[in-house]
PDB file of C-alpha atoms and ligand atoms in Angstrom:
ATOM      1  CA  MET A   1      -9.297  65.261 -22.107  1.00  0.00           C
ATOM      2  CA  SER A   2      -6.334  63.779 -22.616  1.00  0.00           C
ATOM      3  CA  ASP A   3      -5.785  61.222 -25.412  1.00  0.00           C
ATOM      4  CA  LYS A   4      -2.984  59.446 -23.744  1.00  0.00           C
ATOM      5  CA  ILE A   5      -3.870  57.108 -20.440  1.00  0.00           C
ATOM      6  CA  GLU A   6      -0.744  57.474 -18.236  1.00  0.00           C
ATOM      7  CA  LYS A   7      -2.095  56.450 -14.810  1.00  0.00           C
ATOM      8  CA  ILE A   8      -4.816  53.934 -13.574  1.00  0.00           C
ATOM      9  CA  ALA A   9      -6.853  54.960 -10.271  1.00  0.00           C
ATOM     10  CA  LEU A  10      -9.394  52.979  -8.109  1.00  0.00           C
ATOM     11  CA  VAL A  11     -11.996  54.953  -6.256  1.00  0.00           C
ATOM     12  CA  SER A  12     -14.000  53.411  -3.589  1.00  0.00           C
ATOM     13  CA  GLY A  13     -17.586  54.646  -2.854  1.00  0.00           C
ATOM     14  CA  ALA A  14     -17.721  56.510  -6.312  1.00  0.00           C
ATOM     15  CA  ASN A  15     -21.320  55.998  -7.651  1.00  0.00           C
ATOM     16  CA  ARG A  16     -22.358  59.277  -6.111  1.00  0.00           C
ATOM     17  CA  GLY A  17     -21.481  62.219  -4.015  1.00  0.00           C
ATOM     18  CA  ILE A  18     -17.655  63.214  -3.427  1.00  0.00           C
ATOM     19  CA  GLY A  19     -16.502  59.754  -4.960  1.00  0.00           C
ATOM     20  CA  ALA A  20     -18.182  60.466  -8.391  1.00  0.00           C
ATOM     21  CA  ALA A  21     -17.004  64.223  -8.716  1.00  0.00           C
ATOM     22  CA  VAL A  22     -13.212  62.461  -8.065  1.00  0.00           C
ATOM     23  CA  VAL A  23     -13.704  60.035 -10.703  1.00  0.00           C
ATOM     24  CA  ALA A  24     -15.034  62.749 -13.230  1.00  0.00           C
ATOM     25  CA  GLY A  25     -11.752  64.972 -12.082  1.00  0.00           C
ATOM     26  CA  LEU A  26      -9.495  62.228 -12.544  1.00  0.00           C
ATOM     27  CA  ALA A  27     -10.787  61.278 -15.813  1.00  0.00           C
ATOM     28  CA  LYS A  28     -10.428  64.594 -17.091  1.00  0.00           C
ATOM     29  CA  ALA A  29      -6.935  64.619 -15.983  1.00  0.00           C
ATOM     30  CA  GLY A  30      -6.437  61.728 -18.452  1.00  0.00           C
ATOM     31  CA  VAL A  31      -6.390  58.877 -15.732  1.00  0.00           C
ATOM     32  CA  HIS A  32      -8.114  55.719 -16.377  1.00  0.00           C
ATOM     33  CA  VAL A  33     -10.712  55.531 -13.582  1.00  0.00           C
ATOM     34  CA  LEU A  34     -12.068  52.227 -11.942  1.00  0.00           C
ATOM     35  CA  LEU A  35     -15.200  53.349 -10.307  1.00  0.00           C
ATOM     36  CA  GLY A  36     -16.186  51.263  -7.315  1.00  0.00           C
ATOM     37  CA  ALA A  37     -19.749  50.917  -6.581  1.00  0.00           C
ATOM     38  CA  ARG A  38     -21.462  48.553  -4.142  1.00  0.00           C
ATOM     39  CA  ASP A  39     -24.094  48.465  -7.168  1.00  0.00           C
ATOM     40  CA  LEU A  40     -22.517  47.601 -10.040  1.00  0.00           C
ATOM     41  CA  ALA A  41     -25.698  49.181 -12.186  1.00  0.00           C
ATOM     42  CA  ALA A  42     -25.678  52.491 -10.116  1.00  0.00           C
ATOM     43  CA  GLY A  43     -21.928  52.561 -10.770  1.00  0.00           C
ATOM     44  CA  GLU A  44     -22.572  52.016 -14.418  1.00  0.00           C
ATOM     45  CA  ALA A  45     -25.156  54.830 -14.676  1.00  0.00           C
ATOM     46  CA  THR A  46     -22.706  57.288 -13.036  1.00  0.00           C
ATOM     47  CA  ALA A  47     -19.665  55.884 -15.581  1.00  0.00           C
ATOM     48  CA  ALA A  48     -21.862  56.350 -18.562  1.00  0.00           C
ATOM     49  CA  PRO A  49     -22.034  59.972 -19.099  1.00  0.00           C
ATOM     50  CA  LEU A  50     -18.286  60.406 -17.939  1.00  0.00           C
ATOM     51  CA  ARG A  51     -17.387  58.167 -20.651  1.00  0.00           C
ATOM     52  CA  ALA A  52     -19.894  59.859 -23.268  1.00  0.00           C
ATOM     53  CA  ALA A  53     -17.851  63.276 -22.446  1.00  0.00           C
ATOM     54  CA  GLY A  54     -14.592  61.482 -23.363  1.00  0.00           C
ATOM     55  CA  GLY A  55     -13.456  59.903 -20.017  1.00  0.00           C
ATOM     56  CA  SER A  56     -11.913  56.526 -19.683  1.00  0.00           C
ATOM     57  CA  VAL A  57     -13.947  55.331 -16.689  1.00  0.00           C
ATOM     58  CA  THR A  58     -14.892  51.640 -16.152  1.00  0.00           C
ATOM     59  CA  ALA A  59     -17.466  50.643 -13.142  1.00  0.00           C
ATOM     60  CA  VAL A  60     -16.603  47.927 -11.117  1.00  0.00           C
ATOM     61  CA  GLN A  61     -18.240  46.054  -8.258  1.00  0.00           C
ATOM     62  CA  LEU A  62     -16.993  46.887  -4.699  1.00  0.00           C
ATOM     63  CA  ASP A  63     -18.133  46.512  -1.269  1.00  0.00           C
ATOM     64  CA  VAL A  64     -15.453  47.299   1.243  1.00  0.00           C
ATOM     65  CA  THR A  65     -17.073  45.412   4.001  1.00  0.00           C
ATOM     66  CA  ASP A  66     -17.315  42.383   1.694  1.00  0.00           C
ATOM     67  CA  PRO A  67     -13.849  40.403   1.602  1.00  0.00           C
ATOM     68  CA  GLN A  68     -15.148  38.647  -1.462  1.00  0.00           C
ATOM     69  CA  SER A  69     -15.981  41.540  -3.358  1.00  0.00           C
ATOM     70  CA  VAL A  70     -12.500  43.273  -2.488  1.00  0.00           C
ATOM     71  CA  ALA A  71     -10.702  39.929  -3.346  1.00  0.00           C
ATOM     72  CA  ALA A  72     -12.504  39.660  -6.743  1.00  0.00           C
ATOM     73  CA  LEU A  73     -11.824  43.223  -7.759  1.00  0.00           C
ATOM     74  CA  ALA A  74      -7.974  42.757  -6.882  1.00  0.00           C
ATOM     75  CA  GLU A  75      -7.960  39.680  -8.948  1.00  0.00           C
ATOM     76  CA  LYS A  76      -9.742  41.295 -11.741  1.00  0.00           C
ATOM     77  CA  LEU A  77      -7.337  44.199 -11.656  1.00  0.00           C
ATOM     78  CA  ALA A  78      -4.497  41.983 -11.858  1.00  0.00           C
ATOM     79  CA  ASP A  79      -5.679  40.229 -14.565  1.00  0.00           C
ATOM     80  CA  ASP A  80      -6.923  43.250 -16.541  1.00  0.00           C
ATOM     81  CA  TYR A  81      -3.942  45.687 -15.698  1.00  0.00           C
ATOM     82  CA  GLY A  82      -1.461  44.105 -13.804  1.00  0.00           C
ATOM     83  CA  HIS A  83      -0.794  47.376 -11.584  1.00  0.00           C
ATOM     84  CA  ILE A  84      -2.979  50.509 -10.479  1.00  0.00           C
ATOM     85  CA  ASP A  85      -1.295  54.000  -9.585  1.00  0.00           C
ATOM     86  CA  ILE A  86      -3.797  55.665  -7.356  1.00  0.00           C
ATOM     87  CA  LEU A  87      -6.125  54.254  -4.670  1.00  0.00           C
ATOM     88  CA  VAL A  88      -8.747  56.731  -3.009  1.00  0.00           C
ATOM     89  CA  ASN A  89     -10.382  55.534   0.176  1.00  0.00           C
ATOM     90  CA  ASN A  90     -13.251  57.437  -0.242  1.00  0.00           C
ATOM     91  CA  ALA A  91     -16.343  54.797   0.760  1.00  0.00           C
ATOM     92  CA  GLY A  92     -17.819  56.197   4.227  1.00  0.00           C
ATOM     93  CA  VAL A  93     -20.614  56.597   6.279  1.00  0.00           C
ATOM     94  CA  GLY A  94     -21.511  58.815   9.212  1.00  0.00           C
ATOM     95  CA  LEU A  95     -24.350  56.967  11.274  1.00  0.00           C
ATOM     96  CA  ASP A  96     -24.244  59.094  14.629  1.00  0.00           C
ATOM     97  CA  TYR A  97     -27.564  60.533  14.031  1.00  0.00           C
ATOM     98  CA  VAL A  98     -29.198  57.179  12.528  1.00  0.00           C
ATOM     99  CA  PRO A  99     -32.087  56.408  14.493  1.00  0.00           C
ATOM    100  CA  GLY A 100     -32.920  52.787  15.872  1.00  0.00           C
ATOM    101  CA  MET A 101     -29.386  51.822  16.443  1.00  0.00           C
ATOM    102  CA  SER A 102     -27.395  51.703  19.557  1.00  0.00           C
ATOM    103  CA  PRO A 103     -24.087  53.631  20.064  1.00  0.00           C
ATOM    104  CA  VAL A 104     -22.137  50.178  20.066  1.00  0.00           C
ATOM    105  CA  GLU A 105     -24.136  49.084  16.658  1.00  0.00           C
ATOM    106  CA  LYS A 106     -23.265  52.625  15.113  1.00  0.00           C
ATOM    107  CA  MET A 107     -19.636  52.208  16.486  1.00  0.00           C
ATOM    108  CA  GLU A 108     -19.244  48.997  14.906  1.00  0.00           C
ATOM    109  CA  ALA A 109     -21.148  49.311  11.445  1.00  0.00           C
ATOM    110  CA  THR A 110     -19.031  52.729  11.252  1.00  0.00           C
ATOM    111  CA  LEU A 111     -15.889  50.995  11.834  1.00  0.00           C
ATOM    112  CA  ALA A 112     -16.457  48.148   9.461  1.00  0.00           C
ATOM    113  CA  ILE A 113     -16.883  50.319   6.854  1.00  0.00           C
ATOM    114  CA  ASN A 114     -14.738  53.587   7.552  1.00  0.00           C
ATOM    115  CA  VAL A 115     -11.641  51.677   9.240  1.00  0.00           C
ATOM    116  CA  VAL A 116     -11.630  47.992   8.313  1.00  0.00           C
ATOM    117  CA  GLY A 117     -13.176  48.597   4.690  1.00  0.00           C
ATOM    118  CA  GLY A 118     -10.158  50.813   3.885  1.00  0.00           C
ATOM    119  CA  LEU A 119      -7.935  48.991   5.583  1.00  0.00           C
ATOM    120  CA  ARG A 120      -9.136  45.743   3.598  1.00  0.00           C
ATOM    121  CA  LEU A 121      -9.080  47.778   0.212  1.00  0.00           C
ATOM    122  CA  THR A 122      -5.519  48.992   0.647  1.00  0.00           C
ATOM    123  CA  GLU A 123      -4.104  45.425   1.799  1.00  0.00           C
ATOM    124  CA  ALA A 124      -5.705  43.909  -1.117  1.00  0.00           C
ATOM    125  CA  MET A 125      -4.648  46.653  -3.629  1.00  0.00           C
ATOM    126  CA  LEU A 126      -1.175  47.222  -2.448  1.00  0.00           C
ATOM    127  CA  PRO A 127       0.544  44.360  -4.542  1.00  0.00           C
ATOM    128  CA  LEU A 128      -0.880  46.143  -7.472  1.00  0.00           C
ATOM    129  CA  LEU A 129       0.361  49.705  -6.105  1.00  0.00           C
ATOM    130  CA  GLU A 130       3.760  48.396  -5.587  1.00  0.00           C
ATOM    131  CA  LYS A 131       3.916  47.726  -9.294  1.00  0.00           C
ATOM    132  CA  SER A 132       3.334  51.310  -9.860  1.00  0.00           C
ATOM    133  CA  ALA A 133       6.240  53.713 -10.488  1.00  0.00           C
ATOM    134  CA  ALA A 134       4.839  56.338  -8.413  1.00  0.00           C
ATOM    135  CA  ALA A 135       1.577  55.269  -6.314  1.00  0.00           C
ATOM    136  CA  ARG A 136      -0.677  57.525  -4.238  1.00  0.00           C
ATOM    137  CA  ILE A 137      -3.150  56.454  -1.643  1.00  0.00           C
ATOM    138  CA  VAL A 138      -5.451  58.904  -0.534  1.00  0.00           C
ATOM    139  CA  ASN A 139      -7.565  58.369   2.885  1.00  0.00           C
ATOM    140  CA  VAL A 140     -10.612  60.495   2.905  1.00  0.00           C
ATOM    141  CA  SER A 141     -11.149  61.648   6.354  1.00  0.00           C
ATOM    142  CA  SER A 142     -12.480  64.576   8.085  1.00  0.00           C
ATOM    143  CA  GLU A 143     -11.682  67.676  10.055  1.00  0.00           C
ATOM    144  CA  LEU A 144     -14.141  66.263  12.754  1.00  0.00           C
ATOM    145  CA  ALA A 145     -11.112  63.991  13.542  1.00  0.00           C
ATOM    146  CA  SER A 146      -8.918  66.708  14.150  1.00  0.00           C
ATOM    147  CA  PHE A 147      -8.011  66.530  17.919  1.00  0.00           C
ATOM    148  CA  GLY A 148      -6.563  69.973  17.478  1.00  0.00           C
ATOM    149  CA  LEU A 149      -9.473  71.807  15.970  1.00  0.00           C
ATOM    150  CA  ARG A 150     -11.612  70.034  18.340  1.00  0.00           C
ATOM    151  CA  HIS A 151     -10.055  71.771  21.135  1.00  0.00           C
ATOM    152  CA  ASP A 152     -10.393  75.238  19.811  1.00  0.00           C
ATOM    153  CA  PRO A 153     -13.604  76.901  20.760  1.00  0.00           C
ATOM    154  CA  ALA A 154     -13.282  79.315  18.065  1.00  0.00           C
ATOM    155  CA  TRP A 155     -13.394  76.539  15.412  1.00  0.00           C
ATOM    156  CA  GLU A 156     -16.272  76.591  12.882  1.00  0.00           C
ATOM    157  CA  HIS A 157     -17.319  72.981  13.472  1.00  0.00           C
ATOM    158  CA  HIS A 158     -16.947  73.240  17.407  1.00  0.00           C
ATOM    159  CA  ASP A 159     -20.695  72.475  17.656  1.00  0.00           C
ATOM    160  CA  LYS A 160     -20.660  69.498  15.657  1.00  0.00           C
ATOM    161  CA  VAL A 161     -20.588  66.245  18.238  1.00  0.00           C
ATOM    162  CA  MET A 162     -20.395  62.977  15.977  1.00  0.00           C
ATOM    163  CA  PRO A 163     -17.894  61.061  18.308  1.00  0.00           C
ATOM    164  CA  ILE A 164     -18.328  57.842  16.320  1.00  0.00           C
ATOM    165  CA  TYR A 165     -17.737  59.368  13.118  1.00  0.00           C
ATOM    166  CA  ALA A 166     -14.981  61.183  14.438  1.00  0.00           C
ATOM    167  CA  ALA A 167     -13.260  58.296  16.238  1.00  0.00           C
ATOM    168  CA  SER A 168     -13.331  56.436  12.870  1.00  0.00           C
ATOM    169  CA  LYS A 169     -11.956  58.746  10.871  1.00  0.00           C
ATOM    170  CA  ALA A 170      -9.119  59.389  13.753  1.00  0.00           C
ATOM    171  CA  ALA A 171      -8.612  55.851  13.052  1.00  0.00           C
ATOM    172  CA  VAL A 172      -8.199  56.517   9.449  1.00  0.00           C
ATOM    173  CA  ASN A 173      -5.915  59.016  10.145  1.00  0.00           C
ATOM    174  CA  ALA A 174      -3.620  56.668  12.532  1.00  0.00           C
ATOM    175  CA  LEU A 175      -3.333  54.273   9.445  1.00  0.00           C
ATOM    176  CA  THR A 176      -2.440  57.127   7.096  1.00  0.00           C
ATOM    177  CA  VAL A 177       0.734  57.773   9.243  1.00  0.00           C
ATOM    178  CA  GLY A 178       1.719  54.222   9.750  1.00  0.00           C
ATOM    179  CA  TYR A 179       0.971  52.999   6.317  1.00  0.00           C
ATOM    180  CA  ALA A 180       3.091  56.322   5.067  1.00  0.00           C
ATOM    181  CA  LEU A 181       6.216  55.387   7.170  1.00  0.00           C
ATOM    182  CA  ALA A 182       5.726  51.607   6.033  1.00  0.00           C
ATOM    183  CA  LEU A 183       5.158  52.275   2.485  1.00  0.00           C
ATOM    184  CA  ALA A 184       7.774  55.204   1.699  1.00  0.00           C
ATOM    185  CA  PRO A 185      10.785  52.870   1.017  1.00  0.00           C
ATOM    186  CA  LYS A 186       8.355  51.847  -1.822  1.00  0.00           C
ATOM    187  CA  GLY A 187       7.860  55.427  -3.046  1.00  0.00           C
ATOM    188  CA  ILE A 188       4.269  55.098  -2.248  1.00  0.00           C
ATOM    189  CA  LYS A 189       2.724  58.293  -0.516  1.00  0.00           C
ATOM    190  CA  VAL A 190      -0.081  58.163   1.529  1.00  0.00           C
ATOM    191  CA  ASN A 191      -2.069  61.027   2.841  1.00  0.00           C
ATOM    192  CA  ALA A 192      -5.579  61.872   4.397  1.00  0.00           C
ATOM    193  CA  ILE A 193      -7.749  64.716   3.323  1.00  0.00           C
ATOM    194  CA  CYS A 194     -10.922  66.345   4.676  1.00  0.00           C
ATOM    195  CA  PRO A 195     -13.138  67.111   1.499  1.00  0.00           C
ATOM    196  CA  GLY A 196     -14.866  70.090   3.840  1.00  0.00           C
ATOM    197  CA  TYR A 197     -18.600  70.053   4.912  1.00  0.00           C
ATOM    198  CA  THR A 198     -20.177  69.166   1.544  1.00  0.00           C
ATOM    199  CA  ALA A 199     -23.510  69.008   0.090  1.00  0.00           C
ATOM    200  CA  THR A 200     -24.183  65.142  -0.418  1.00  0.00           C
ATOM    201  CA  ALA A 201     -26.712  62.671   0.567  1.00  0.00           C
ATOM    202  CA  ALA A 202     -24.443  62.133   3.897  1.00  0.00           C
ATOM    203  CA  THR A 203     -25.152  65.756   4.943  1.00  0.00           C
ATOM    204  CA  ASN A 204     -28.727  65.909   3.696  1.00  0.00           C
ATOM    205  CA  PHE A 205     -27.414  68.151   0.827  1.00  0.00           C
ATOM    206  CA  MET A 206     -26.154  70.946   3.431  1.00  0.00           C
ATOM    207  CA  PRO A 207     -24.519  73.420   3.160  1.00  0.00           C
ATOM    208  CA  ASP A 208     -23.875  74.835  -0.324  1.00  0.00           C
ATOM    209  CA  ARG A 209     -20.168  73.569  -1.159  1.00  0.00           C
ATOM    210  CA  THR A 210     -20.217  71.108  -3.963  1.00  0.00           C
ATOM    211  CA  VAL A 211     -18.558  67.924  -4.805  1.00  0.00           C
ATOM    212  CA  GLU A 212     -16.456  69.785  -7.204  1.00  0.00           C
ATOM    213  CA  GLN A 213     -15.011  71.579  -4.579  1.00  0.00           C
ATOM    214  CA  ALA A 214     -14.491  69.091  -2.203  1.00  0.00           C
ATOM    215  CA  ALA A 215     -12.742  66.935  -4.839  1.00  0.00           C
ATOM    216  CA  VAL A 216      -9.892  69.361  -5.562  1.00  0.00           C
ATOM    217  CA  VAL A 217      -7.887  68.474  -2.245  1.00  0.00           C
ATOM    218  CA  ILE A 218      -8.579  64.606  -3.192  1.00  0.00           C
ATOM    219  CA  LEU A 219      -7.139  65.007  -6.817  1.00  0.00           C
ATOM    220  CA  GLN A 220      -4.235  67.127  -5.476  1.00  0.00           C
ATOM    221  CA  MET A 221      -3.194  64.469  -3.425  1.00  0.00           C
ATOM    222  CA  ALA A 222      -4.162  61.752  -6.058  1.00  0.00           C
ATOM    223  CA  LEU A 223      -1.969  63.254  -8.707  1.00  0.00           C
ATOM    224  CA  LEU A 224       0.985  64.267  -6.172  1.00  0.00           C
ATOM    225  CA  GLU A 225       4.505  64.893  -7.817  1.00  0.00           C
ATOM    226  CA  ASN A 226       7.348  62.578  -6.533  1.00  0.00           C
ATOM    227  CA  ASP A 227       8.522  65.743  -4.338  1.00  0.00           C
ATOM    228  CA  GLY A 228       4.951  65.701  -2.707  1.00  0.00           C
ATOM    229  CA  PRO A 229       4.354  65.113   0.805  1.00  0.00           C
ATOM    230  CA  THR A 230       3.227  61.900   2.378  1.00  0.00           C
ATOM    231  CA  GLY A 231       2.006  60.907   5.877  1.00  0.00           C
ATOM    232  CA  GLY A 232      -0.088  64.276   6.310  1.00  0.00           C
ATOM    233  CA  PHE A 233      -3.308  65.624   6.851  1.00  0.00           C
ATOM    234  CA  TYR A 234      -4.866  68.409   4.558  1.00  0.00           C
ATOM    235  CA  ASN A 235      -7.812  70.259   3.306  1.00  0.00           C
ATOM    236  CA  ASP A 236      -7.795  72.397   0.241  1.00  0.00           C
ATOM    237  CA  GLN A 237      -6.320  75.616   2.442  1.00  0.00           C
ATOM    238  CA  GLY A 238      -3.226  73.352   3.621  1.00  0.00           C
ATOM    239  CA  ALA A 239      -2.092  71.288   6.390  1.00  0.00           C
ATOM    240  CA  LEU A 240      -4.544  70.548   9.177  1.00  0.00           C
ATOM    241  CA  PRO A 241      -3.680  69.871  12.738  1.00  0.00           C
ATOM    242  CA  TRP A 242      -3.943  66.403  13.960  1.00  0.00           C
TER     243      TRP A 242
HETATM  244  N1  NAP B   1     -20.028  65.279   2.576  1.00  0.00           N
HETATM  245  C1  NAP B   1     -19.188  65.867   3.542  1.00  0.00           C
HETATM  246  O1  NAP B   1     -19.390  66.900   4.282  1.00  0.00           O
HETATM  247  C2  NAP B   1     -17.881  65.160   4.294  1.00  0.00           C
HETATM  248  C3  NAP B   1     -16.996  65.806   4.866  1.00  0.00           C
HETATM  249  C4  NAP B   1     -15.977  65.009   5.318  1.00  0.00           C
HETATM  250  C5  NAP B   1     -15.669  63.988   5.147  1.00  0.00           C
HETATM  251  N2  NAP B   1     -16.562  63.297   4.049  1.00  0.00           N
HETATM  252  C6  NAP B   1     -16.212  61.821   3.555  1.00  0.00           C
HETATM  253  O2  NAP B   1     -16.093  61.912   2.289  1.00  0.00           O
HETATM  254  C7  NAP B   1     -16.518  60.455   2.021  1.00  0.00           C
HETATM  255  C8  NAP B   1     -17.598  60.486   0.898  1.00  0.00           C
HETATM  256  O3  NAP B   1     -19.113  60.950   1.409  1.00  0.00           O
HETATM  257  P1  NAP B   1     -20.039  61.741   0.635  1.00  0.00           P
HETATM  258  O4  NAP B   1     -20.432  62.834   1.325  1.00  0.00           O
HETATM  259  O5  NAP B   1     -19.683  61.821  -1.003  1.00  0.00           O
HETATM  260  O6  NAP B   1     -21.044  60.527   1.095  1.00  0.00           O
HETATM  261  P2  NAP B   1     -22.161  59.913   0.097  1.00  0.00           P
HETATM  262  O7  NAP B   1     -22.660  60.683  -1.041  1.00  0.00           O
HETATM  263  O8  NAP B   1     -23.335  59.302   1.200  1.00  0.00           O
HETATM  264  O9  NAP B   1     -21.337  58.659  -0.635  1.00  0.00           O
HETATM  265  C9  NAP B   1     -20.991  57.679   0.278  1.00  0.00           C
HETATM  266  C10 NAP B   1     -20.418  56.513  -0.634  1.00  0.00           C
HETATM  267  O10 NAP B   1     -19.868  55.547  -0.289  1.00  0.00           O
HETATM  268  C11 NAP B   1     -20.280  54.273  -0.595  1.00  0.00           C
HETATM  269  N3  NAP B   1     -20.454  53.261   0.595  1.00  0.00           N
HETATM  270  C12 NAP B   1     -21.063  53.186   1.781  1.00  0.00           C
HETATM  271  N4  NAP B   1     -20.975  51.829   2.165  1.00  0.00           N
HETATM  272  C13 NAP B   1     -20.027  51.368   1.486  1.00  0.00           C
HETATM  273  C14 NAP B   1     -19.331  49.817   1.424  1.00  0.00           C
HETATM  274  N5  NAP B   1     -19.523  48.999   2.421  1.00  0.00           N
HETATM  275  N6  NAP B   1     -18.761  49.623   0.378  1.00  0.00           N
HETATM  276  C15 NAP B   1     -18.252  50.620  -0.684  1.00  0.00           C
HETATM  277  N7  NAP B   1     -19.090  51.803  -0.725  1.00  0.00           N
HETATM  278  C16 NAP B   1     -19.806  52.097   0.426  1.00  0.00           C
HETATM  279  C17 NAP B   1     -21.953  54.740  -1.024  1.00  0.00           C
HETATM  280  O11 NAP B   1     -22.282  53.652  -1.561  1.00  0.00           O
HETATM  281  P3  NAP B   1     -24.240  53.462  -1.548  1.00  0.00           P
HETATM  282  O12 NAP B   1     -24.240  54.317  -2.965  1.00  0.00           O
HETATM  283  O13 NAP B   1     -24.370  52.087  -2.050  1.00  0.00           O
HETATM  284  O14 NAP B   1     -24.860  53.512  -0.409  1.00  0.00           O
HETATM  285  C18 NAP B   1     -21.599  55.929  -1.476  1.00  0.00           C
HETATM  286  O15 NAP B   1     -20.827  55.743  -2.836  1.00  0.00           O
HETATM  287  C19 NAP B   1     -16.684  59.548   2.974  1.00  0.00           C
HETATM  288  O16 NAP B   1     -15.881  59.114   3.529  1.00  0.00           O
HETATM  289  C20 NAP B   1     -17.394  60.743   4.152  1.00  0.00           C
HETATM  290  O17 NAP B   1     -17.006  60.305   5.424  1.00  0.00           O
HETATM  291  C21 NAP B   1     -17.797  63.644   3.831  1.00  0.00           C
END
């Protein structure tokens, strides 16, 4: 564990699953991590053991669908730190298989969290990221959004049909490309990643891929050096087709 905090990161949806593993990994790398959680008590329960293990982790209340929650957090971080260096847009849902909702309701709810929520958080944090010497934004996407892979009959997930989730993550990918271009003059790198099909509550804890394995590519993109890529889509094996 590093003694010297050199960077500050905010991770959304970090009280459990892949987000919690990203927080642990960033803390281990010596980053001060703001652990975003809709339920602050749940966030604190995840943060406490990480702090006990020597990590510099602070739980913060964050619901990406709630403009007041996002604005209040931006104000708090401006007061407490004046800047942040890393934003991981990890909060996300897949509602395709949820019973009792129409496809339109599923789409509206999914877009509100995965797309509008991530955009809201990015926009609120941009003034703080612009004050960093080398800011990084990592958008947690999914291979299910890859048109290139979707059209490959040999692709291992060819049978997974989740059009609503996939459409939301395709929008995340489009935002990634656009923001990467717009923010390049400011030295802010923006990349989309797929963590891989991982055992979390979102997948009913299938298959056996761990959240630590899923976090690897997120950590890589969060801690990119200045000569690293921007505007790309990656998993832990390398670049993914759009
Ligand atoms: N697991 C996979 O196989 C897989 C594959 C590809 C991509 N992903 C992506 O990876 C990311 C993390 O997923 P996961 O598998 O770790 O799922 P998870 O265990 O269900 O965690 C999702 C997290 O998002 C939070 N969240 C939900 N709605 C939110 C909102 N409105 N505001 C803020 N946070 C909110 C949840 O908070 P609560 O605890 O309060 O609900 C939770 O912390 C998602 O973007 C997902 O799409 C996952």
